[in-house]
Coordinates of C-alpha atoms in Angstrom, one line a residue:
M1 CA 0.0 0.2 0.1
R2 CA 1.4 3.4 -0.9
T3 CA 0.9 6.6 1.2
D4 CA 2.9 9.0 -1.2
Y5 CA -0.1 10.8 -1.9
S6 CA 1.4 14.1 -3.0
N7 CA 4.3 12.4 -5.2
W8 CA 2.7 13.4 -8.7
A9 CA 4.5 13.8 -12.1
P10 CA 1.3 14.1 -14.3
I11 CA 1.4 13.3 -17.9
T12 CA 0.3 16.0 -20.1
V13 CA -3.4 16.2 -21.8
A14 CA -1.8 15.4 -25.1
E15 CA -0.1 12.3 -23.6
V16 CA -3.7 11.3 -22.2
R17 CA -5.0 12.0 -25.7
D18 CA -2.4 9.4 -27.3
L19 CA -2.9 6.9 -24.6
F20 CA -6.9 6.9 -24.9
E21 CA -7.3 7.1 -28.6
S22 CA -6.2 3.3 -28.8
I23 CA -8.9 2.5 -26.2
P24 CA -12.5 2.1 -27.8
V25 CA -14.6 3.6 -24.9
W26 CA -16.3 6.9 -24.1
W27 CA -13.7 9.1 -22.0
A28 CA -12.9 12.9 -21.3
I29 CA -10.6 15.1 -19.6
A30 CA -11.9 16.1 -16.2
G31 CA -10.9 18.3 -13.2
G32 CA -9.2 21.5 -13.7
W33 CA -7.7 20.7 -16.9
A34 CA -11.3 20.2 -18.4
L35 CA -12.1 23.9 -17.5
D36 CA -9.1 25.2 -19.0
L37 CA -9.7 23.2 -22.2
Y38 CA -13.3 24.8 -22.3
I39 CA -11.8 28.4 -22.2
G40 CA -8.9 27.8 -24.4
H41 CA -6.1 28.3 -22.2
Q42 CA -4.4 27.3 -19.0
T43 CA -5.3 29.3 -16.0
R44 CA -3.3 27.7 -13.3
K45 CA -0.8 25.0 -12.4
H46 CA -2.3 21.6 -12.3
S47 CA -1.0 19.1 -9.6
D48 CA -2.8 16.0 -11.5
T49 CA -4.4 15.1 -14.8
D50 CA -7.9 13.6 -14.4
I51 CA -9.8 11.5 -16.8
V52 CA -13.4 10.1 -16.5
F53 CA -15.0 7.1 -18.1
F54 CA -18.2 4.9 -17.6
R55 CA -18.3 2.1 -15.0
D56 CA -19.7 -0.3 -17.4
E57 CA -16.6 0.2 -19.7
Q58 CA -14.1 -0.5 -16.9
E59 CA -13.0 -3.9 -18.0
V60 CA -11.7 -2.3 -21.5
V61 CA -9.9 0.6 -20.0
L62 CA -8.4 -1.2 -16.9
E63 CA -7.4 -4.3 -18.8
R64 CA -5.8 -2.3 -21.6
L65 CA -3.9 0.1 -19.1
S66 CA -2.8 -2.7 -16.8
Q67 CA -0.7 -4.0 -19.6
D68 CA 1.9 -0.9 -19.0
W69 CA 0.6 0.8 -15.8
L70 CA 0.0 -0.1 -12.2
I71 CA -3.6 0.5 -10.9
Y72 CA -4.4 1.6 -7.5
K73 CA -7.9 1.9 -5.9
A74 CA -8.4 5.1 -3.8
E75 CA -11.1 4.2 -1.1
S76 CA -11.6 5.4 2.3
G77 CA -8.6 7.7 2.1
K78 CA -6.2 4.5 1.4
L79 CA -4.7 3.4 -1.8
S80 CA -4.7 -0.4 -2.5
H81 CA -3.9 -2.4 -5.8
R82 CA -6.6 -3.4 -8.1
E83 CA -6.3 -7.4 -8.5
P84 CA -6.3 -8.5 -12.1
G85 CA -9.7 -8.9 -13.4
E86 CA -11.3 -7.3 -10.4
Y87 CA -14.4 -5.5 -10.9
L88 CA -15.0 -2.3 -9.1
A89 CA -18.6 -1.9 -8.3
T90 CA -18.5 1.1 -5.9
T91 CA -14.9 2.6 -6.5
K92 CA -15.0 6.1 -8.1
D93 CA -11.2 7.1 -7.8
I94 CA -8.3 5.2 -9.2
W95 CA -4.5 6.4 -9.5
V96 CA -2.2 5.3 -11.8
C97 CA 1.8 4.8 -12.1
K98 CA 4.3 3.0 -13.9
D99 CA 5.8 1.0 -11.2
E100 CA 6.0 1.0 -7.4
S101 CA 8.4 3.7 -6.8
S102 CA 7.4 6.0 -9.9
P103 CA 5.2 9.3 -9.3
W104 CA 1.6 9.2 -9.9
A105 CA 0.9 9.8 -13.6
F106 CA -2.9 10.4 -13.9
Q107 CA -6.0 9.8 -12.1
L108 CA -9.3 7.8 -13.0
M109 CA -12.6 8.9 -12.2
I110 CA -15.4 6.3 -12.7
I111 CA -18.8 7.7 -13.3
D112 CA -22.0 5.8 -13.8
R113 CA -24.9 5.7 -16.4
E114 CA -28.2 4.2 -16.3
Q115 CA -29.4 3.3 -20.2
D116 CA -29.0 6.8 -22.1
E117 CA -28.5 8.8 -18.9
W118 CA -25.4 9.9 -16.9
V119 CA -26.2 9.7 -13.3
Y120 CA -24.8 12.3 -10.7
G121 CA -23.2 9.8 -7.8
R122 CA -24.0 12.3 -5.0
E123 CA -27.8 13.0 -5.9
R124 CA -29.1 10.5 -8.4
S125 CA -32.0 12.5 -9.2
I126 CA -29.5 14.8 -11.2
R127 CA -29.4 13.2 -14.7
R128 CA -28.5 14.0 -18.4
N129 CA -28.2 12.2 -21.6
W130 CA -24.7 10.8 -21.5
S131 CA -24.0 11.8 -24.9
D132 CA -24.3 15.4 -23.7
I133 CA -21.9 15.7 -21.1
R134 CA -18.5 16.3 -22.9
A135 CA -17.3 18.7 -25.6
F136 CA -14.2 18.8 -27.6
T137 CA -11.4 21.0 -28.3
T138 CA -10.4 22.1 -32.0
E139 CA -7.7 19.2 -31.7
G140 CA -10.3 16.6 -30.8
T141 CA -9.7 16.2 -27.1
P142 CA -12.9 15.3 -25.2
Y143 CA -13.4 17.0 -22.0
L144 CA -16.2 17.3 -19.4
K145 CA -18.4 20.2 -19.9
P146 CA -17.7 23.0 -17.4
E147 CA -21.0 22.8 -15.8
L148 CA -20.8 19.3 -14.9
Q149 CA -17.2 19.7 -13.6
L150 CA -18.1 22.8 -11.6
L151 CA -20.9 20.6 -10.0
Y152 CA -18.4 18.0 -8.9
K153 CA -16.3 20.7 -7.4
G154 CA -19.3 22.4 -5.8
G155 CA -20.8 19.4 -4.7
S156 CA -18.0 18.1 -2.8
T157 CA -18.4 17.9 1.2
K158 CA -15.5 20.5 1.4
I159 CA -15.0 23.1 -1.5
R160 CA -11.1 23.5 -1.6
E161 CA -9.4 27.0 -2.6
K162 CA -8.6 25.9 -5.9
D163 CA -12.2 24.6 -6.5
Q164 CA -13.6 28.1 -5.4
L165 CA -10.9 30.1 -7.6
D166 CA -12.0 27.7 -10.6
F167 CA -15.5 28.6 -10.0
E168 CA -14.9 32.4 -10.2
R169 CA -12.6 32.1 -13.1
I170 CA -15.2 30.0 -15.2
L171 CA -18.5 31.3 -14.3
P172 CA -18.3 34.4 -16.5
H173 CA -17.5 32.4 -19.4
L174 CA -20.6 30.3 -19.0
I175 CA -23.6 30.9 -21.1
G176 CA -27.0 31.1 -19.5
E177 CA -28.1 27.6 -20.2
E178 CA -24.9 26.3 -18.4
R179 CA -25.3 28.5 -15.5
Y180 CA -29.0 27.8 -15.1
W181 CA -28.3 23.9 -15.1
L182 CA -25.3 24.4 -12.5
S183 CA -27.4 26.5 -10.3
F184 CA -30.5 24.1 -10.5
S185 CA -28.3 21.0 -9.8
L186 CA -26.5 22.6 -6.7
Q187 CA -30.1 23.6 -5.4
T188 CA -31.2 19.9 -6.0
Q189 CA -28.2 18.5 -4.1
F190 CA -28.2 21.2 -1.4
P191 CA -32.1 22.5 -0.9
Q192 CA -30.9 24.3 2.4
G193 CA -28.9 26.5 -0.1
H194 CA -25.3 26.7 -1.6
P195 CA -23.0 29.8 -1.8
W196 CA -22.4 29.4 -5.5
T197 CA -26.1 29.6 -6.4
E198 CA -26.4 33.1 -4.9
V199 CA -23.4 34.1 -7.0
I200 CA -25.0 32.8 -10.3
K201 CA -28.2 34.4 -9.4
S202 CA -26.6 37.9 -9.0
L203 CA -25.2 37.4 -12.4
H204 CA -28.7 37.3 -13.9
S205 CA -29.6 40.6 -12.1
I206 CA -26.5 42.5 -13.8

């Protein structure tokens, strides 16, 4: 079991694209990089590189990656090896490295879908056609749409400083429909209120 959680040397977005282009599954860049790809330039340093894919395609993804990489499950604050052929029924977070002593190279986030809908794991009533949750750069790199990525950031139990800064940087770039969807989703997850919904509402009054 590894405990060097900050030992990162993330591969680039271009390297991720080269790696995943040969894997016949749906995937997208996620995290802070997804937001930067949306606006077209890098806004801050990224400590890792995140990729999302669907749970029902994990066998294809993980078996292909395991040919060249070590795969660790991140659960309950601990990292443990994924056993060969192991099906991950509840795991949402995977860390990947070349060998036992090498830095972490990228992070995989497993998301769920039911029939034709992506399902938000923290509030399963929040859904969307899974074909409408990613966009593409001019180079053809798929990334998670910004309103979804901000929902994952804002919907966390603790909003980190970088998540707050990402929200403040990206919000002015969102069009009305994207802002509305994000606000509605946050209100659904947090009926008692969420600080970001008030900020979004204030933009509509300008």
